[in-house]
Amino acid sequence: MRQLALLGGEPAFAAPLHVGCPNIGDRERFFAYANRMFDNRWLTNSGPLVQEFERELCRFLGVKHCIPVCNATVGLEIAIRALGMQGEVIVPSFTFIATAHALQWQGITPVFADIDPQTHTLDPRAVESCITSRTTGIVGVHLWGQPCDVDGLRNVAERHNLKLLYDAAHAFGCGCRGRMLGGFGDAEVFSFHATKFFNTFEGGAIATRNDGLAARIRRMANFGFRGYDQVDRLGTNGKMSEASAAMGLTNLASLDDFIAINRRNLLAYRRVLADLPGLTLIARDSAERDNFQYVIVEVNRQKTELSRDALLHVLHAENVLARRYFWPGCHRQEPYRTMDPDAGRRLPRTEAVAERVLALPTGTAVGEQEIEIIGGILRDAIANADELRRKESE
Ligand SMILES: Cc1ncc(COP(=O)(O)O)c(C=O)c1O
């Protein structure tokens, strides 16, 4: 039996295995698009490749508008402003910090509501309990590509006359109730960052069925320009470049392959983790379309010898760069921690889930052989728990 690296052995992998290692589609296809871009001498400002990418996105998602932007953070900021959100907006704390920052950046207070411990997404009842006279909207997050309770949130939003935006950064290619995500709420924002299974280097898109909102978003993403030289509102630079659109069109052609590889990897993880006590892959709704881009394990401290953080330590020593997504929760990060130091009391489920989640590497850079080895590391760690604990306390 090989010795764990923390107990003096060699790391299982010579090079690091990252969570979110980029998927790269057909290079020749990308170079052909890049040549078109250079031939056109059109590098940005809604060029032909961005226009083609937008058409393809709308077709794939079955949504009327899907406006490519430079990244999802700016996409969220623009959508939040275009929807007229202000005052307080209710969001989960169990998300990437950008969801909260996109509000705070424009002087809107993110109010953190607790999550459903099964789906890790906003609990509509918790949302309702956070509503005050200053609340103007809700930003739900389809975490790990798992759809929010879209009916529950729509119900709360309608009864309280609130705007409803979805941070769909993880959810490109995922479905809900037989429809693609992108068409829910007032708008949804995707991320195409390099770490997402579908990337445009940096990038994102804002999807909406609402023509007026789409028109506002387009102008806001282009400095507020209406026409060639008239600016009729405050705007920013949220445009996607032609190079990013070239990558998007390239990767769209490989999307089914990426998803198939993610699914194969998830099934392999299911096999290797099956007999490990206390380590459970989060349940996914097999009836819905899924991109399978995150392999999320929950570590149940009552059933396993080692904590989530101890397992993380073991994996890192083996060059398996698993992540504690999204620990410790936005409410424990600045500036939110200082603004509301007691927020954790209202968020018991967020705090508990953030302590037990571990994201494992997947995507095209990982194969079944690597997953077998990762399973073996976790098995060895549990078998050597006493020795690992002794070593740690030395
Ligand atoms: C849930 C969530 N929201 C927003 C973002 C921000 O996306 P971007 O990096 O495209 O700005 C991310 C990025 O990782 C994310 O995970």
Tab-separated table of C-alpha atoms and ligand atoms in Angstrom:
chain	number	residue	atom	x	y	z
A	1	MET	CA	0.000	0.000	0.000
A	2	ARG	CA	1.371	3.444	-0.851
A	3	GLN	CA	2.106	5.830	1.972
A	4	LEU	CA	0.045	9.023	2.157
A	5	ALA	CA	2.112	12.143	1.438
A	6	LEU	CA	1.215	13.583	4.868
A	7	LEU	CA	2.681	10.427	6.431
A	8	GLY	CA	5.940	10.676	4.494
A	9	GLY	CA	5.055	9.224	1.053
A	10	GLU	CA	5.411	10.863	-2.367
A	11	PRO	CA	2.394	12.902	-3.592
A	12	ALA	CA	0.036	10.755	-5.695
A	13	PHE	CA	0.163	13.304	-8.546
A	14	ALA	CA	3.313	15.004	-9.834
A	15	ALA	CA	1.332	18.017	-11.138
A	16	PRO	CA	-1.640	19.627	-9.380
A	17	LEU	CA	-5.171	18.549	-10.303
A	18	HIS	CA	-7.300	21.686	-10.026
A	19	VAL	CA	-11.007	22.196	-9.532
A	20	GLY	CA	-12.061	24.254	-12.568
A	21	CYS	CA	-9.162	23.373	-14.888
A	22	PRO	CA	-10.326	24.867	-18.212
A	23	ASN	CA	-12.041	22.781	-20.888
A	24	ILE	CA	-10.675	23.708	-24.304
A	25	GLY	CA	-12.593	22.809	-27.458
A	26	ASP	CA	-11.197	22.165	-30.939
A	27	ARG	CA	-8.135	24.397	-31.451
A	28	GLU	CA	-8.382	24.450	-35.260
A	29	ARG	CA	-11.964	25.659	-34.969
A	30	PHE	CA	-10.825	28.409	-32.602
A	31	PHE	CA	-8.012	29.455	-34.965
A	32	ALA	CA	-10.495	29.611	-37.873
A	33	TYR	CA	-12.731	31.950	-35.832
A	34	ALA	CA	-9.678	33.983	-34.753
A	35	ASN	CA	-8.647	34.359	-38.407
A	36	ARG	CA	-12.139	35.600	-39.265
A	37	MET	CA	-11.823	38.098	-36.425
A	38	PHE	CA	-8.476	39.377	-37.747
A	39	ASP	CA	-9.761	39.450	-41.351
A	40	ASN	CA	-12.739	41.501	-40.185
A	41	ARG	CA	-10.459	43.855	-38.212
A	42	TRP	CA	-13.293	43.949	-35.722
A	43	LEU	CA	-12.099	43.027	-32.221
A	44	THR	CA	-14.896	44.291	-29.980
A	45	ASN	CA	-18.055	46.504	-29.887
A	46	SER	CA	-20.685	43.915	-30.821
A	47	GLY	CA	-18.799	42.435	-33.770
A	48	PRO	CA	-20.002	39.614	-36.030
A	49	LEU	CA	-18.695	36.838	-33.765
A	50	VAL	CA	-20.445	38.254	-30.689
A	51	GLN	CA	-23.631	38.555	-32.759
A	52	GLU	CA	-23.311	34.953	-33.941
A	53	PHE	CA	-22.555	33.782	-30.396
A	54	GLU	CA	-25.649	35.589	-29.117
A	55	ARG	CA	-27.860	33.904	-31.752
A	56	GLU	CA	-26.423	30.500	-30.817
A	57	LEU	CA	-26.978	31.132	-27.099
A	58	CYS	CA	-30.611	32.147	-27.669
A	59	ARG	CA	-31.216	29.058	-29.819
A	60	PHE	CA	-29.583	26.711	-27.296
A	61	LEU	CA	-31.416	28.174	-24.296
A	62	GLY	CA	-34.734	28.808	-26.042
A	63	VAL	CA	-34.777	32.363	-24.677
A	64	LYS	CA	-35.486	35.568	-26.564
A	65	HIS	CA	-32.433	37.574	-25.455
A	66	CYS	CA	-29.072	36.381	-24.200
A	67	ILE	CA	-26.671	39.304	-24.218
A	68	PRO	CA	-22.979	38.373	-24.042
A	69	VAL	CA	-20.992	40.404	-21.487
A	70	CYS	CA	-17.383	40.632	-20.310
A	71	ASN	CA	-17.983	38.557	-17.134
A	72	ALA	CA	-20.839	37.512	-14.866
A	73	THR	CA	-19.954	39.980	-12.087
A	74	VAL	CA	-20.440	42.968	-14.382
A	75	GLY	CA	-23.434	41.121	-15.883
A	76	LEU	CA	-25.016	40.916	-12.421
A	77	GLU	CA	-24.263	44.584	-11.736
A	78	ILE	CA	-25.890	45.622	-15.004
A	79	ALA	CA	-28.948	43.374	-14.536
A	80	ILE	CA	-29.400	44.598	-10.940
A	81	ARG	CA	-29.301	48.225	-12.102
A	82	ALA	CA	-31.441	47.642	-15.187
A	83	LEU	CA	-34.086	46.032	-12.950
A	84	GLY	CA	-34.084	49.109	-10.716
A	85	MET	CA	-33.079	47.220	-7.565
A	86	GLN	CA	-32.031	49.452	-4.673
A	87	GLY	CA	-32.169	49.582	-0.858
A	88	GLU	CA	-31.997	45.931	0.249
A	89	VAL	CA	-31.878	42.806	-1.892
A	90	ILE	CA	-32.139	39.277	-0.495
A	91	VAL	CA	-29.418	36.792	-1.502
A	92	PRO	CA	-27.927	33.573	-0.179
A	93	SER	CA	-24.675	33.844	1.752
A	94	PHE	CA	-23.711	30.393	0.471
A	95	THR	CA	-22.428	31.556	-2.913
A	96	PHE	CA	-19.335	33.031	-4.515
A	97	ILE	CA	-18.618	36.504	-3.158
A	98	ALA	CA	-19.429	38.153	-6.526
A	99	THR	CA	-23.178	37.655	-5.960
A	100	ALA	CA	-23.054	39.887	-2.869
A	101	HIS	CA	-20.405	42.284	-4.204
A	102	ALA	CA	-22.456	43.014	-7.346
A	103	LEU	CA	-25.059	44.564	-5.026
A	104	GLN	CA	-22.804	46.247	-2.461
A	105	TRP	CA	-20.642	47.714	-5.265
A	106	GLN	CA	-23.597	49.874	-6.257
A	107	GLY	CA	-24.688	50.813	-2.741
A	108	ILE	CA	-27.384	48.134	-2.355
A	109	THR	CA	-27.338	46.119	0.891
A	110	PRO	CA	-27.258	42.352	0.377
A	111	VAL	CA	-29.437	40.746	3.052
A	112	PHE	CA	-28.430	37.130	3.513
A	113	ALA	CA	-31.178	34.505	3.764
A	114	ASP	CA	-30.700	30.863	4.701
A	115	ILE	CA	-30.657	27.939	2.282
A	116	ASP	CA	-32.340	24.582	1.885
A	117	PRO	CA	-29.759	22.085	3.207
A	118	GLN	CA	-30.647	19.546	0.485
A	119	THR	CA	-30.341	21.730	-2.617
A	120	HIS	CA	-28.004	24.397	-1.129
A	121	THR	CA	-30.188	27.079	-2.755
A	122	LEU	CA	-32.314	29.875	-1.224
A	123	ASP	CA	-35.204	28.776	0.979
A	124	PRO	CA	-38.241	30.871	-0.060
A	125	ARG	CA	-39.578	30.891	3.537
A	126	ALA	CA	-36.277	32.268	4.797
A	127	VAL	CA	-36.395	34.879	2.027
A	128	GLU	CA	-39.852	35.964	3.101
A	129	SER	CA	-38.725	36.387	6.704
A	130	CYS	CA	-36.005	38.851	5.563
A	131	ILE	CA	-38.342	41.218	3.687
A	132	THR	CA	-38.534	44.785	5.013
A	133	SER	CA	-39.939	48.037	3.641
A	134	ARG	CA	-36.545	48.628	1.955
A	135	THR	CA	-36.485	45.302	0.053
A	136	THR	CA	-36.674	45.655	-3.733
A	137	GLY	CA	-35.528	42.304	-5.039
A	138	ILE	CA	-34.249	38.756	-4.687
A	139	VAL	CA	-31.140	37.263	-6.293
A	140	GLY	CA	-31.340	33.455	-6.255
A	141	VAL	CA	-28.279	31.364	-7.092
A	142	HIS	CA	-28.592	28.060	-8.970
A	143	LEU	CA	-25.680	26.670	-7.000
A	144	TRP	CA	-23.762	23.762	-8.572
A	145	GLY	CA	-26.259	24.052	-11.469
A	146	GLN	CA	-29.088	22.904	-9.177
A	147	PRO	CA	-32.109	25.063	-9.933
A	148	CYS	CA	-33.506	27.220	-7.146
A	149	ASP	CA	-37.070	26.634	-5.994
A	150	VAL	CA	-38.248	28.788	-8.901
A	151	ASP	CA	-41.953	28.458	-8.066
A	152	GLY	CA	-41.434	29.280	-4.383
A	153	LEU	CA	-39.280	32.324	-5.156
A	154	ARG	CA	-41.625	33.568	-7.898
A	155	ASN	CA	-44.482	33.304	-5.437
A	156	VAL	CA	-42.662	35.398	-2.800
A	157	ALA	CA	-41.533	37.933	-5.419
A	158	GLU	CA	-45.038	38.345	-6.845
A	159	ARG	CA	-46.747	38.699	-3.464
A	160	HIS	CA	-44.272	41.367	-2.327
A	161	ASN	CA	-43.801	43.073	-5.696
A	162	LEU	CA	-40.063	42.297	-5.819
A	163	LYS	CA	-37.745	41.888	-8.800
A	164	LEU	CA	-36.359	38.376	-9.210
A	165	LEU	CA	-32.908	37.821	-10.708
A	166	TYR	CA	-31.004	34.545	-10.902
A	167	ASP	CA	-27.256	34.180	-10.648
A	168	ALA	CA	-26.949	31.233	-13.040
A	169	ALA	CA	-23.129	31.348	-13.089
A	170	HIS	CA	-23.007	27.552	-12.533
A	171	ALA	CA	-26.036	26.603	-14.538
A	172	PHE	CA	-25.335	26.943	-18.259
A	173	GLY	CA	-26.905	23.903	-19.940
A	174	CYS	CA	-29.014	22.964	-16.901
A	175	GLY	CA	-32.771	22.636	-16.860
A	176	CYS	CA	-35.721	23.060	-14.537
A	177	ARG	CA	-39.231	21.669	-15.046
A	178	GLY	CA	-38.185	20.552	-18.526
A	179	ARG	CA	-37.048	24.054	-19.584
A	180	MET	CA	-33.520	25.387	-19.862
A	181	LEU	CA	-32.404	27.772	-17.140
A	182	GLY	CA	-32.125	31.243	-18.655
A	183	GLY	CA	-35.848	31.827	-19.017
A	184	PHE	CA	-36.777	32.124	-15.327
A	185	GLY	CA	-37.325	35.217	-13.179
A	186	ASP	CA	-36.881	38.680	-14.675
A	187	ALA	CA	-33.397	37.762	-15.921
A	188	GLU	CA	-30.623	35.207	-15.385
A	189	VAL	CA	-26.861	35.746	-15.542
A	190	PHE	CA	-24.423	33.040	-16.707
A	191	SER	CA	-20.666	32.981	-16.154
A	192	PHE	CA	-18.302	31.786	-18.873
A	193	HIS	CA	-15.193	32.249	-16.743
A	194	ALA	CA	-12.226	29.983	-17.511
A	195	THR	CA	-13.015	27.839	-14.464
A	196	LYS	CA	-16.559	27.108	-15.654
A	197	PHE	CA	-17.092	23.957	-17.735
A	198	PHE	CA	-18.044	26.174	-20.680
A	199	ASN	CA	-15.746	29.173	-20.999
A	200	THR	CA	-15.040	32.180	-23.197
A	201	PHE	CA	-11.753	32.887	-21.316
A	202	GLU	CA	-13.606	35.545	-19.295
A	203	GLY	CA	-17.250	36.185	-20.078
A	204	GLY	CA	-20.877	35.816	-19.264
A	205	ALA	CA	-24.349	36.484	-20.612
A	206	ILE	CA	-27.617	38.004	-19.394
A	207	ALA	CA	-30.717	36.117	-20.491
A	208	THR	CA	-34.219	37.556	-20.390
A	209	ARG	CA	-37.582	37.232	-22.129
A	210	ASN	CA	-38.325	40.924	-21.539
A	211	ASP	CA	-37.694	43.174	-24.612
A	212	GLY	CA	-37.591	46.463	-22.677
A	213	LEU	CA	-35.199	45.069	-20.069
A	214	ALA	CA	-32.962	43.622	-22.807
A	215	ALA	CA	-32.802	47.021	-24.538
A	216	ARG	CA	-31.807	48.731	-21.250
A	217	ILE	CA	-29.164	46.070	-20.567
A	218	ARG	CA	-27.651	46.454	-24.048
A	219	ARG	CA	-27.305	50.210	-23.623
A	220	MET	CA	-25.991	49.987	-20.067
A	221	ALA	CA	-23.353	47.461	-21.184
A	222	ASN	CA	-22.168	49.992	-23.788
A	223	PHE	CA	-21.671	53.132	-21.672
A	224	GLY	CA	-25.336	54.147	-22.101
A	225	PHE	CA	-24.910	54.835	-25.834
A	226	ARG	CA	-28.048	55.052	-27.902
A	227	GLY	CA	-26.943	55.142	-31.518
A	228	TYR	CA	-23.581	56.444	-32.639
A	229	ASP	CA	-22.859	59.430	-30.386
A	230	GLN	CA	-25.801	59.953	-28.038
A	231	VAL	CA	-25.605	58.793	-24.429
A	232	ASP	CA	-29.004	58.702	-22.760
A	233	ARG	CA	-28.233	56.988	-19.436
A	234	LEU	CA	-25.487	55.930	-17.067
A	235	GLY	CA	-23.624	52.925	-18.395
A	236	THR	CA	-20.483	50.898	-18.045
A	237	ASN	CA	-18.264	48.782	-20.265
A	238	GLY	CA	-19.737	45.285	-20.093
A	239	LYS	CA	-19.053	44.246	-23.675
A	240	MET	CA	-17.747	40.850	-24.671
A	241	SER	CA	-14.764	40.856	-27.056
A	242	GLU	CA	-14.639	39.030	-30.393
A	243	ALA	CA	-11.844	36.783	-29.049
A	244	SER	CA	-14.116	35.649	-26.222
A	245	ALA	CA	-16.988	35.051	-28.645
A	246	ALA	CA	-14.592	32.992	-30.832
A	247	MET	CA	-13.837	30.827	-27.805
A	248	GLY	CA	-17.535	30.604	-26.982
A	249	LEU	CA	-18.466	29.466	-30.505
A	250	THR	CA	-15.595	26.960	-30.396
A	251	ASN	CA	-16.622	25.539	-27.038
A	252	LEU	CA	-20.320	25.418	-27.930
A	253	ALA	CA	-19.398	22.857	-30.588
A	254	SER	CA	-17.846	20.676	-27.839
A	255	LEU	CA	-20.506	21.279	-25.200
A	256	ASP	CA	-22.061	17.813	-25.431
A	257	ASP	CA	-18.612	16.223	-25.084
A	258	PHE	CA	-17.800	18.330	-22.005
A	259	ILE	CA	-21.093	17.358	-20.384
A	260	ALA	CA	-20.605	13.668	-21.235
A	261	ILE	CA	-17.126	13.737	-19.645
A	262	ASN	CA	-18.446	15.497	-16.519
A	263	ARG	CA	-21.183	12.866	-16.256
A	264	ARG	CA	-18.736	10.001	-16.720
A	265	ASN	CA	-16.549	11.515	-13.982
A	266	LEU	CA	-19.473	11.933	-11.600
A	267	LEU	CA	-20.432	8.279	-12.087
A	268	ALA	CA	-16.804	7.271	-11.445
A	269	TYR	CA	-16.760	9.303	-8.227
A	270	ARG	CA	-20.046	7.664	-7.225
A	271	ARG	CA	-18.385	4.253	-7.622
A	272	VAL	CA	-15.201	5.056	-5.716
A	273	LEU	CA	-16.970	6.892	-2.870
A	274	ALA	CA	-19.775	4.327	-2.481
A	275	ASP	CA	-18.163	2.419	0.391
A	276	LEU	CA	-16.631	5.401	2.210
A	277	PRO	CA	-18.571	6.163	5.393
A	278	GLY	CA	-19.647	9.760	5.897
A	279	LEU	CA	-18.795	10.984	2.375
A	280	THR	CA	-21.904	11.654	0.288
A	281	LEU	CA	-22.185	13.141	-3.162
A	282	ILE	CA	-25.023	15.666	-3.232
A	283	ALA	CA	-28.153	14.286	-4.891
A	284	ARG	CA	-28.968	15.579	-8.364
A	285	ASP	CA	-32.350	15.480	-10.065
A	286	SER	CA	-31.808	12.920	-12.819
A	287	ALA	CA	-34.973	14.038	-14.623
A	288	GLU	CA	-33.502	17.478	-15.380
A	289	ARG	CA	-30.816	18.510	-17.875
A	290	ASP	CA	-27.545	18.872	-16.010
A	291	ASN	CA	-24.015	20.019	-16.861
A	292	PHE	CA	-22.513	17.913	-14.012
A	293	GLN	CA	-19.732	20.499	-13.708
A	294	TYR	CA	-19.269	20.295	-9.946
A	295	VAL	CA	-18.518	17.151	-7.975
A	296	ILE	CA	-19.707	18.133	-4.515
A	297	VAL	CA	-19.169	15.871	-1.530
A	298	GLU	CA	-20.614	16.468	1.922
A	299	VAL	CA	-18.520	15.220	4.818
A	300	ASN	CA	-20.678	14.025	7.698
A	301	ARG	CA	-18.581	14.443	10.850
A	302	GLN	CA	-20.760	11.990	12.813
A	303	LYS	CA	-20.028	9.192	10.367
A	304	THR	CA	-16.403	9.724	9.414
A	305	GLU	CA	-13.168	9.724	11.361
A	306	LEU	CA	-11.825	12.903	9.743
A	307	SER	CA	-13.225	16.403	9.330
A	308	ARG	CA	-13.737	18.032	5.936
A	309	ASP	CA	-10.692	20.234	6.557
A	310	ALA	CA	-8.515	17.259	7.520
A	311	LEU	CA	-9.497	15.506	4.274
A	312	LEU	CA	-8.772	18.697	2.339
A	313	HIS	CA	-5.320	18.802	3.899
A	314	VAL	CA	-4.668	15.179	2.917
A	315	LEU	CA	-5.813	15.798	-0.673
A	316	HIS	CA	-3.717	18.963	-1.063
A	317	ALA	CA	-0.618	17.112	0.099
A	318	GLU	CA	-1.283	14.632	-2.745
A	319	ASN	CA	-1.588	17.518	-5.264
A	320	VAL	CA	-5.365	17.130	-5.501
A	321	LEU	CA	-6.457	20.747	-5.132
A	322	ALA	CA	-10.005	20.167	-3.852
A	323	ARG	CA	-11.838	23.328	-2.705
A	324	ARG	CA	-14.034	24.346	0.226
A	325	TYR	CA	-16.610	26.053	-2.021
A	326	PHE	CA	-18.065	28.405	-0.651
A	327	TRP	CA	-16.523	28.511	2.768
A	328	PRO	CA	-16.911	30.449	5.037
A	329	GLY	CA	-20.036	32.068	3.513
A	330	CYS	CA	-20.242	35.681	2.307
A	331	HIS	CA	-21.537	36.905	5.681
A	332	ARG	CA	-18.175	35.962	7.217
A	333	GLN	CA	-16.190	37.891	4.589
A	334	GLU	CA	-15.572	41.635	4.402
A	335	PRO	CA	-17.254	44.048	4.240
A	336	TYR	CA	-20.295	42.001	5.309
A	337	ARG	CA	-18.752	40.587	8.507
A	338	THR	CA	-18.180	44.099	9.858
A	339	MET	CA	-21.551	45.374	8.639
A	340	ASP	CA	-23.512	42.578	10.351
A	341	PRO	CA	-21.336	40.548	12.733
A	342	ASP	CA	-24.337	38.502	13.998
A	343	ALA	CA	-25.630	37.405	10.590
A	344	GLY	CA	-24.489	33.826	11.289
A	345	ARG	CA	-27.236	33.422	13.909
A	346	ARG	CA	-29.866	33.825	11.193
A	347	LEU	CA	-28.013	31.406	8.900
A	348	PRO	CA	-27.591	28.099	10.772
A	349	ARG	CA	-28.066	25.933	7.666
A	350	THR	CA	-25.607	28.018	5.644
A	351	GLU	CA	-23.020	27.708	8.412
A	352	ALA	CA	-23.511	23.932	8.714
A	353	VAL	CA	-23.368	23.257	4.969
A	354	ALA	CA	-20.308	25.516	4.495
A	355	GLU	CA	-18.473	23.364	7.063
A	356	ARG	CA	-19.087	20.084	5.258
A	357	VAL	CA	-18.807	20.744	1.511
A	358	LEU	CA	-15.818	19.694	-0.553
A	359	ALA	CA	-15.511	20.216	-4.343
A	360	LEU	CA	-13.400	17.592	-6.158
A	361	PRO	CA	-11.637	18.012	-9.531
A	362	THR	CA	-13.504	17.051	-12.685
A	363	GLY	CA	-13.740	18.161	-16.332
A	364	THR	CA	-11.700	17.123	-19.361
A	365	ALA	CA	-8.400	17.277	-17.448
A	366	VAL	CA	-9.520	14.418	-15.188
A	367	GLY	CA	-10.083	10.772	-16.158
A	368	GLU	CA	-11.402	7.668	-14.449
A	369	GLN	CA	-7.875	6.607	-13.532
A	370	GLU	CA	-7.281	9.836	-11.587
A	371	ILE	CA	-10.642	9.440	-9.874
A	372	GLU	CA	-9.707	5.887	-8.793
A	373	ILE	CA	-6.548	7.340	-7.242
A	374	ILE	CA	-8.482	10.136	-5.491
A	375	GLY	CA	-10.896	7.537	-4.103
A	376	GLY	CA	-7.894	5.523	-2.877
A	377	ILE	CA	-6.429	8.599	-1.138
A	378	LEU	CA	-9.701	9.248	0.703
A	379	ARG	CA	-9.974	5.559	1.654
A	380	ASP	CA	-6.381	5.531	2.959
A	381	ALA	CA	-6.988	8.769	4.855
A	382	ILE	CA	-9.972	7.305	6.688
A	383	ALA	CA	-8.082	4.068	7.386
A	384	ASN	CA	-5.158	6.076	8.814
A	385	ALA	CA	-7.255	8.654	10.651
A	386	ASP	CA	-5.619	8.068	14.050
A	387	GLU	CA	-2.110	8.443	12.676
A	388	LEU	CA	-3.056	11.551	10.673
A	389	ARG	CA	-4.588	13.150	13.773
A	390	ARG	CA	-1.511	12.283	15.830
A	391	LYS	CA	0.765	13.777	13.160
A	392	GLU	CA	-1.338	16.956	13.016
A	393	SER	CA	-1.138	17.503	16.772
A	394	GLU	CA	2.678	17.101	16.832
B	1	LIG	C1	-22.067	31.813	-8.111
B	1	LIG	C2	-21.176	32.744	-8.879
B	1	LIG	N1	-21.621	33.967	-9.180
B	1	LIG	C3	-20.875	34.845	-9.880
B	1	LIG	C4	-19.611	34.513	-10.318
B	1	LIG	C5	-18.787	35.547	-11.030
B	1	LIG	O1	-18.512	35.136	-12.348
B	1	LIG	P1	-17.377	35.883	-13.203
B	1	LIG	O2	-16.077	35.292	-12.770
B	1	LIG	O3	-17.741	35.514	-14.619
B	1	LIG	O4	-17.474	37.323	-12.949
B	1	LIG	C6	-19.095	33.245	-10.037
B	1	LIG	C7	-17.743	32.914	-10.501
B	1	LIG	O5	-17.097	32.018	-10.119
B	1	LIG	C8	-19.895	32.339	-9.296
B	1	LIG	O6	-19.430	31.121	-8.957
